PDB file of C-alpha atoms in Angstrom:
ATOM      1  CA  GLU A   1       0.000   0.000   0.000  1.00  0.00           C
ATOM      2  CA  ALA A   2       1.135   3.545  -0.624  1.00  0.00           C
ATOM      3  CA  GLY A   3       2.305   5.414   2.440  1.00  0.00           C
ATOM      4  CA  VAL A   4       1.432   8.884   3.668  1.00  0.00           C
ATOM      5  CA  THR A   5       2.460  11.399   1.023  1.00  0.00           C
ATOM      6  CA  GLN A   6       3.293  15.013   1.668  1.00  0.00           C
ATOM      7  CA  PHE A   7       3.825  17.795  -0.842  1.00  0.00           C
ATOM      8  CA  PRO A   8       5.984  19.761  -1.291  1.00  0.00           C
ATOM      9  CA  SER A   9       9.014  18.227   0.359  1.00  0.00           C
ATOM     10  CA  HIS A  10      10.593  21.648   0.725  1.00  0.00           C
ATOM     11  CA  SER A  11       9.231  25.176   0.569  1.00  0.00           C
ATOM     12  CA  VAL A  12      11.087  28.453   0.910  1.00  0.00           C
ATOM     13  CA  ILE A  13       8.947  31.570   1.181  1.00  0.00           C
ATOM     14  CA  GLU A  14       9.318  35.122   2.372  1.00  0.00           C
ATOM     15  CA  LYS A  15       7.791  36.460   5.526  1.00  0.00           C
ATOM     16  CA  GLY A  16       4.236  37.590   4.855  1.00  0.00           C
ATOM     17  CA  GLN A  17       3.611  35.168   2.025  1.00  0.00           C
ATOM     18  CA  THR A  18       1.163  32.290   2.029  1.00  0.00           C
ATOM     19  CA  VAL A  19       2.058  28.613   1.831  1.00  0.00           C
ATOM     20  CA  THR A  20      -0.174  25.568   1.538  1.00  0.00           C
ATOM     21  CA  LEU A  21       1.041  22.116   2.531  1.00  0.00           C
ATOM     22  CA  ARG A  22      -0.733  19.011   1.385  1.00  0.00           C
ATOM     23  CA  CYS A  23      -1.035  15.558   2.902  1.00  0.00           C
ATOM     24  CA  ASP A  24      -2.461  12.430   1.313  1.00  0.00           C
ATOM     25  CA  PRO A  25      -3.106   9.798   3.972  1.00  0.00           C
ATOM     26  CA  ILE A  26      -3.096   6.067   3.469  1.00  0.00           C
ATOM     27  CA  SER A  27      -6.264   5.060   1.676  1.00  0.00           C
ATOM     28  CA  GLY A  28      -9.018   4.129   4.115  1.00  0.00           C
ATOM     29  CA  HIS A  29      -7.463   5.913   7.080  1.00  0.00           C
ATOM     30  CA  ASP A  30     -10.109   8.104   8.665  1.00  0.00           C
ATOM     31  CA  ASN A  31      -7.721   9.669  11.180  1.00  0.00           C
ATOM     32  CA  LEU A  32      -5.296  12.300   9.974  1.00  0.00           C
ATOM     33  CA  TYR A  33      -2.875  14.258  12.122  1.00  0.00           C
ATOM     34  CA  TRP A  34      -0.567  17.210  11.633  1.00  0.00           C
ATOM     35  CA  TYR A  35       2.590  17.624  13.692  1.00  0.00           C
ATOM     36  CA  ARG A  36       5.383  20.181  13.541  1.00  0.00           C
ATOM     37  CA  ARG A  37       8.997  20.320  14.562  1.00  0.00           C
ATOM     38  CA  VAL A  38      10.432  23.769  14.953  1.00  0.00           C
ATOM     39  CA  MET A  39      14.229  23.958  14.875  1.00  0.00           C
ATOM     40  CA  GLY A  40      15.739  22.686  18.088  1.00  0.00           C
ATOM     41  CA  LYS A  41      12.423  21.749  19.615  1.00  0.00           C
ATOM     42  CA  GLU A  42      10.347  18.622  20.060  1.00  0.00           C
ATOM     43  CA  ILE A  43       7.872  17.377  17.506  1.00  0.00           C
ATOM     44  CA  LYS A  44       4.510  18.763  18.598  1.00  0.00           C
ATOM     45  CA  PHE A  45       0.912  17.906  17.815  1.00  0.00           C
ATOM     46  CA  LEU A  46      -1.083  20.444  15.816  1.00  0.00           C
ATOM     47  CA  LEU A  47      -4.433  18.857  15.099  1.00  0.00           C
ATOM     48  CA  HIS A  48      -6.447  15.713  14.426  1.00  0.00           C
ATOM     49  CA  PHE A  49      -9.115  15.062  11.814  1.00  0.00           C
ATOM     50  CA  VAL A  50     -11.587  12.234  11.884  1.00  0.00           C
ATOM     51  CA  LYS A  51     -12.779  12.075   8.311  1.00  0.00           C
ATOM     52  CA  GLU A  52     -13.564  15.700   7.459  1.00  0.00           C
ATOM     53  CA  SER A  53     -14.169  16.855  11.037  1.00  0.00           C
ATOM     54  CA  LYS A  54     -11.612  18.500  13.288  1.00  0.00           C
ATOM     55  CA  GLN A  55     -11.527  16.330  16.372  1.00  0.00           C
ATOM     56  CA  ASP A  56      -8.819  18.204  18.245  1.00  0.00           C
ATOM     57  CA  GLU A  57      -7.100  21.390  17.147  1.00  0.00           C
ATOM     58  CA  SER A  58      -5.610  22.282  20.499  1.00  0.00           C
ATOM     59  CA  GLY A  59      -2.094  22.381  19.125  1.00  0.00           C
ATOM     60  CA  MET A  60      -2.667  24.960  16.402  1.00  0.00           C
ATOM     61  CA  PRO A  61      -0.389  27.873  17.293  1.00  0.00           C
ATOM     62  CA  ASN A  62      -2.597  30.768  16.151  1.00  0.00           C
ATOM     63  CA  ASN A  63      -5.195  31.831  13.599  1.00  0.00           C
ATOM     64  CA  ARG A  64      -2.618  32.189  10.834  1.00  0.00           C
ATOM     65  CA  PHE A  65      -2.851  28.419  10.471  1.00  0.00           C
ATOM     66  CA  LEU A  66      -5.840  26.869   8.727  1.00  0.00           C
ATOM     67  CA  ALA A  67      -6.259  23.136   8.207  1.00  0.00           C
ATOM     68  CA  GLU A  68      -8.886  21.565   6.016  1.00  0.00           C
ATOM     69  CA  ARG A  69      -9.864  18.087   4.965  1.00  0.00           C
ATOM     70  CA  THR A  70     -12.717  18.477   2.545  1.00  0.00           C
ATOM     71  CA  GLY A  71     -14.321  15.164   1.650  1.00  0.00           C
ATOM     72  CA  GLY A  72     -12.349  13.351   4.282  1.00  0.00           C
ATOM     73  CA  THR A  73      -9.499  12.412   1.965  1.00  0.00           C
ATOM     74  CA  TYR A  74      -6.420  14.612   1.614  1.00  0.00           C
ATOM     75  CA  SER A  75      -5.723  17.511   3.927  1.00  0.00           C
ATOM     76  CA  THR A  76      -4.169  20.931   3.485  1.00  0.00           C
ATOM     77  CA  LEU A  77      -2.472  23.155   6.007  1.00  0.00           C
ATOM     78  CA  LYS A  78      -2.291  26.805   5.035  1.00  0.00           C
ATOM     79  CA  VAL A  79      -0.099  29.363   6.744  1.00  0.00           C
ATOM     80  CA  GLN A  80      -1.140  32.948   6.008  1.00  0.00           C
ATOM     81  CA  PRO A  81       0.765  35.174   6.475  1.00  0.00           C
ATOM     82  CA  ALA A  82       3.909  33.208   7.257  1.00  0.00           C
ATOM     83  CA  GLU A  83       6.249  34.414   9.989  1.00  0.00           C
ATOM     84  CA  LEU A  84       9.882  33.524  10.637  1.00  0.00           C
ATOM     85  CA  GLU A  85       8.977  31.350  13.622  1.00  0.00           C
ATOM     86  CA  ASP A  86       6.834  29.126  11.385  1.00  0.00           C
ATOM     87  CA  SER A  87       9.983  27.597   9.904  1.00  0.00           C
ATOM     88  CA  GLY A  88      10.317  23.913  10.646  1.00  0.00           C
ATOM     89  CA  VAL A  89       9.292  20.481   9.455  1.00  0.00           C
ATOM     90  CA  TYR A  90       5.598  19.731   9.180  1.00  0.00           C
ATOM     91  CA  PHE A  91       4.642  16.072   9.461  1.00  0.00           C
ATOM     92  CA  CYS A  92       1.402  14.445   8.542  1.00  0.00           C
ATOM     93  CA  ALA A  93       0.313  11.072   9.879  1.00  0.00           C
ATOM     94  CA  SER A  94      -2.681   8.829   9.437  1.00  0.00           C
ATOM     95  CA  SER A  95      -4.225   5.863  11.174  1.00  0.00           C
ATOM     96  CA  GLN A  96      -7.140   3.578  10.635  1.00  0.00           C
ATOM     97  CA  ASP A  97      -8.438   3.565  14.175  1.00  0.00           C
ATOM     98  CA  TRP A  98      -8.859   6.270  16.796  1.00  0.00           C
ATOM     99  CA  ALA A  99      -7.157   4.166  19.447  1.00  0.00           C
ATOM    100  CA  VAL A 100      -3.457   4.123  18.779  1.00  0.00           C
ATOM    101  CA  ASP A 101      -3.004   0.818  20.631  1.00  0.00           C
ATOM    102  CA  ASN A 102      -4.799  -0.911  17.796  1.00  0.00           C
ATOM    103  CA  SER A 103      -3.646   1.294  14.993  1.00  0.00           C
ATOM    104  CA  PRO A 104      -0.302   3.101  15.237  1.00  0.00           C
ATOM    105  CA  LEU A 105       0.302   6.279  13.286  1.00  0.00           C
ATOM    106  CA  HIS A 106       2.001   6.166   9.899  1.00  0.00           C
ATOM    107  CA  PHE A 107       3.996   9.287   9.180  1.00  0.00           C
ATOM    108  CA  GLY A 108       4.891  11.001   5.948  1.00  0.00           C
ATOM    109  CA  ASN A 109       8.358  12.289   5.109  1.00  0.00           C
ATOM    110  CA  GLY A 110       7.426  15.816   6.143  1.00  0.00           C
ATOM    111  CA  THR A 111       7.529  19.219   4.475  1.00  0.00           C
ATOM    112  CA  ARG A 112      10.473  21.405   5.390  1.00  0.00           C
ATOM    113  CA  LEU A 113       9.257  25.006   5.483  1.00  0.00           C
ATOM    114  CA  THR A 114      11.743  27.860   5.547  1.00  0.00           C
ATOM    115  CA  VAL A 115      10.464  31.402   6.015  1.00  0.00           C
ATOM    116  CA  THR A 116      13.028  34.099   5.202  1.00  0.00           C
TER     117      THR A 116
ATOM    118  CA  ALA B   1      -0.279  15.192  32.293  1.00  0.00           C
ATOM    119  CA  GLN B   2       1.992  12.898  30.354  1.00  0.00           C
ATOM    120  CA  SER B   3       5.544  13.502  29.253  1.00  0.00           C
ATOM    121  CA  VAL B   4       8.689  11.744  28.102  1.00  0.00           C
ATOM    122  CA  THR B   5      12.299  12.714  28.635  1.00  0.00           C
ATOM    123  CA  GLN B   6      15.117  11.357  26.543  1.00  0.00           C
ATOM    124  CA  LEU B   7      18.188  11.498  28.685  1.00  0.00           C
ATOM    125  CA  ASP B   8      20.785  11.826  25.925  1.00  0.00           C
ATOM    126  CA  SER B   9      20.631  14.150  22.951  1.00  0.00           C
ATOM    127  CA  HIS B  10      23.505  12.337  21.234  1.00  0.00           C
ATOM    128  CA  VAL B  11      24.868   8.792  21.556  1.00  0.00           C
ATOM    129  CA  SER B  12      27.905   7.470  19.745  1.00  0.00           C
ATOM    130  CA  VAL B  13      28.760   3.766  19.504  1.00  0.00           C
ATOM    131  CA  SER B  14      31.072   1.609  17.433  1.00  0.00           C
ATOM    132  CA  GLU B  15      29.646  -0.807  14.911  1.00  0.00           C
ATOM    133  CA  GLY B  16      29.000  -4.177  16.528  1.00  0.00           C
ATOM    134  CA  THR B  17      28.702  -2.812  20.077  1.00  0.00           C
ATOM    135  CA  PRO B  18      25.447  -2.537  22.078  1.00  0.00           C
ATOM    136  CA  VAL B  19      23.106   0.408  21.810  1.00  0.00           C
ATOM    137  CA  LEU B  20      21.256   1.948  24.745  1.00  0.00           C
ATOM    138  CA  LEU B  21      18.963   4.937  24.273  1.00  0.00           C
ATOM    139  CA  ARG B  22      17.340   6.092  27.476  1.00  0.00           C
ATOM    140  CA  CYS B  23      13.817   7.346  28.012  1.00  0.00           C
ATOM    141  CA  ASN B  24      11.868   8.166  31.159  1.00  0.00           C
ATOM    142  CA  TYR B  25       8.164   8.795  31.109  1.00  0.00           C
ATOM    143  CA  SER B  26       5.594  10.428  33.314  1.00  0.00           C
ATOM    144  CA  SER B  27       1.961   9.402  33.200  1.00  0.00           C
ATOM    145  CA  SER B  28      -1.006   9.296  35.540  1.00  0.00           C
ATOM    146  CA  TYR B  29      -2.400   6.363  33.628  1.00  0.00           C
ATOM    147  CA  SER B  30      -1.037   3.145  32.231  1.00  0.00           C
ATOM    148  CA  PRO B  31       0.759   4.621  29.239  1.00  0.00           C
ATOM    149  CA  SER B  32       1.127   3.576  25.652  1.00  0.00           C
ATOM    150  CA  LEU B  33       4.744   4.127  24.719  1.00  0.00           C
ATOM    151  CA  PHE B  34       6.497   4.041  21.381  1.00  0.00           C
ATOM    152  CA  TRP B  35       9.881   4.410  19.814  1.00  0.00           C
ATOM    153  CA  TYR B  36      10.066   6.013  16.390  1.00  0.00           C
ATOM    154  CA  VAL B  37      13.136   6.433  14.203  1.00  0.00           C
ATOM    155  CA  GLN B  38      13.853   9.029  11.563  1.00  0.00           C
ATOM    156  CA  HIS B  39      16.588   8.449   9.035  1.00  0.00           C
ATOM    157  CA  PRO B  40      17.894  11.482   7.140  1.00  0.00           C
ATOM    158  CA  ASN B  41      15.325  12.892   4.713  1.00  0.00           C
ATOM    159  CA  LYS B  42      12.858  10.190   5.646  1.00  0.00           C
ATOM    160  CA  GLY B  43       9.633  10.065   7.613  1.00  0.00           C
ATOM    161  CA  LEU B  44       9.119   8.763  11.105  1.00  0.00           C
ATOM    162  CA  GLN B  45       9.059   4.989  11.239  1.00  0.00           C
ATOM    163  CA  LEU B  46       7.591   3.001  14.110  1.00  0.00           C
ATOM    164  CA  LEU B  47      10.205   0.770  15.758  1.00  0.00           C
ATOM    165  CA  LEU B  48       8.093  -0.732  18.504  1.00  0.00           C
ATOM    166  CA  LYS B  49       5.207  -0.073  20.867  1.00  0.00           C
ATOM    167  CA  TYR B  50       4.222  -0.926  24.427  1.00  0.00           C
ATOM    168  CA  THR B  51       0.499  -1.100  25.160  1.00  0.00           C
ATOM    169  CA  SER B  52       0.290  -2.801  28.574  1.00  0.00           C
ATOM    170  CA  ALA B  53       0.910  -6.327  27.388  1.00  0.00           C
ATOM    171  CA  ALA B  54       4.387  -7.860  27.729  1.00  0.00           C
ATOM    172  CA  THR B  55       6.870  -5.520  29.386  1.00  0.00           C
ATOM    173  CA  LEU B  56       9.684  -6.563  27.035  1.00  0.00           C
ATOM    174  CA  VAL B  57       8.769  -5.415  23.578  1.00  0.00           C
ATOM    175  CA  LYS B  58      10.545  -6.526  20.442  1.00  0.00           C
ATOM    176  CA  GLY B  59      10.601  -4.288  17.424  1.00  0.00           C
ATOM    177  CA  ILE B  60      12.004  -4.162  13.947  1.00  0.00           C
ATOM    178  CA  ASN B  61      15.695  -4.362  13.009  1.00  0.00           C
ATOM    179  CA  GLY B  62      16.691  -6.113  16.232  1.00  0.00           C
ATOM    180  CA  PHE B  63      15.611  -3.352  18.598  1.00  0.00           C
ATOM    181  CA  GLU B  64      13.770  -3.999  21.829  1.00  0.00           C
ATOM    182  CA  ALA B  65      12.612  -1.969  24.808  1.00  0.00           C
ATOM    183  CA  GLU B  66      11.638  -2.826  28.340  1.00  0.00           C
ATOM    184  CA  PHE B  67       8.844  -1.092  30.197  1.00  0.00           C
ATOM    185  CA  LYS B  68       9.807  -0.669  33.856  1.00  0.00           C
ATOM    186  CA  LYS B  69       7.037   0.861  35.883  1.00  0.00           C
ATOM    187  CA  SER B  70       9.082   1.061  39.081  1.00  0.00           C
ATOM    188  CA  GLU B  71      11.693   3.140  37.283  1.00  0.00           C
ATOM    189  CA  THR B  72       9.266   4.909  34.890  1.00  0.00           C
ATOM    190  CA  SER B  73      11.622   3.998  32.098  1.00  0.00           C
ATOM    191  CA  PHE B  74      11.311   2.678  28.561  1.00  0.00           C
ATOM    192  CA  HIS B  75      14.873   2.336  27.329  1.00  0.00           C
ATOM    193  CA  LEU B  76      15.636   1.189  23.790  1.00  0.00           C
ATOM    194  CA  THR B  77      18.379  -1.384  23.243  1.00  0.00           C
ATOM    195  CA  LYS B  78      20.033  -3.350  20.496  1.00  0.00           C
ATOM    196  CA  PRO B  79      22.754  -5.952  21.071  1.00  0.00           C
ATOM    197  CA  SER B  80      24.909  -5.003  18.119  1.00  0.00           C
ATOM    198  CA  ALA B  81      24.855  -1.697  16.265  1.00  0.00           C
ATOM    199  CA  HIS B  82      24.924  -1.543  12.497  1.00  0.00           C
ATOM    200  CA  MET B  83      25.960   1.403  10.379  1.00  0.00           C
ATOM    201  CA  SER B  84      22.404   1.633   9.044  1.00  0.00           C
ATOM    202  CA  ASP B  85      21.143   2.311  12.596  1.00  0.00           C
ATOM    203  CA  ALA B  86      22.545   5.840  12.472  1.00  0.00           C
ATOM    204  CA  ALA B  87      19.463   8.051  12.763  1.00  0.00           C
ATOM    205  CA  GLU B  88      17.429  10.105  15.206  1.00  0.00           C
ATOM    206  CA  TYR B  89      15.270   8.197  17.665  1.00  0.00           C
ATOM    207  CA  PHE B  90      12.188   9.461  19.451  1.00  0.00           C
ATOM    208  CA  CYS B  91      10.536   8.151  22.582  1.00  0.00           C
ATOM    209  CA  VAL B  92       6.820   8.884  22.440  1.00  0.00           C
ATOM    210  CA  VAL B  93       3.827   8.625  24.763  1.00  0.00           C
ATOM    211  CA  SER B  94       0.200   8.696  23.722  1.00  0.00           C
ATOM    212  CA  VAL B  95      -2.279  11.061  25.370  1.00  0.00           C
ATOM    213  CA  LYS B  96      -5.060   9.102  26.980  1.00  0.00           C
ATOM    214  CA  THR B  97      -8.665  10.238  26.566  1.00  0.00           C
ATOM    215  CA  TRP B  98     -11.520   8.440  28.255  1.00  0.00           C
ATOM    216  CA  SER B  99     -10.624   4.807  27.770  1.00  0.00           C
ATOM    217  CA  SER B 100      -8.396   5.060  24.717  1.00  0.00           C
ATOM    218  CA  ASN B 101      -4.839   6.010  24.024  1.00  0.00           C
ATOM    219  CA  THR B 102      -5.167   8.484  21.197  1.00  0.00           C
ATOM    220  CA  GLY B 103      -3.067   9.488  18.254  1.00  0.00           C
ATOM    221  CA  LYS B 104      -2.233  12.719  19.997  1.00  0.00           C
ATOM    222  CA  LEU B 105       1.396  11.920  20.722  1.00  0.00           C
ATOM    223  CA  ILE B 106       3.929  13.592  22.960  1.00  0.00           C
ATOM    224  CA  PHE B 107       7.470  13.301  21.667  1.00  0.00           C
ATOM    225  CA  GLY B 108      10.733  13.349  23.506  1.00  0.00           C
ATOM    226  CA  GLN B 109      13.486  15.671  22.359  1.00  0.00           C
ATOM    227  CA  GLY B 110      15.119  13.009  20.221  1.00  0.00           C
ATOM    228  CA  THR B 111      18.439  11.154  20.470  1.00  0.00           C
ATOM    229  CA  THR B 112      20.830  11.166  17.557  1.00  0.00           C
ATOM    230  CA  LEU B 113      22.640   7.849  17.251  1.00  0.00           C
ATOM    231  CA  GLN B 114      26.022   7.909  15.581  1.00  0.00           C
ATOM    232  CA  VAL B 115      27.585   4.583  14.596  1.00  0.00           C
ATOM    233  CA  LYS B 116      31.310   4.599  13.990  1.00  0.00           C
ATOM    234  CA  PRO B 117      32.976   1.988  11.777  1.00  0.00           C
TER     235      PRO B 117
END
């Protein structure tokens, strides 16, 4: 089966611009997660979709970040306007089941975002 | 609240020698614990998981970890390091909600494993 796919792999933008990251989960996985690793910090949870619904968005840093999952398939994460501190690696993960004991997360390769 | 602490940011071993990557956890509940590995320019790959069954957990590529409740530890070991083991390793705990351990994960700071020839 195809894994979790993220696009682009790298993005370099200027402060104030807009960037949209895309994640294609494993087919049939209802649960989709976004995580982020800012330079020198831990990987941190951003949000969790179950199908097209946001189940938990407690990790979203501020209202410059907008995540969508229309139709419950792929997801996008838009940053508008981007700030320097948004630089980092954005990971997407998916799982079949809500309970991670039964269904561990499968991660994509990440999108490395650099804001200059 | 749950948390994990990886005790070493960098570990260096010689090829063929044992590997020990240390992790301590904090949890009010019986935790679900994981080790993930990230090779350069790759995604996070699950090495192994502990979900309250056997305390000694075997994973892929010869890695194993032992859950020790008395020490609140979940150290990762491998008897003999291989060059291909060089990567960054993450100890992870799942946030528990109601009766389930969720996909909302809390990551440790990561340990970079260097393997010298």
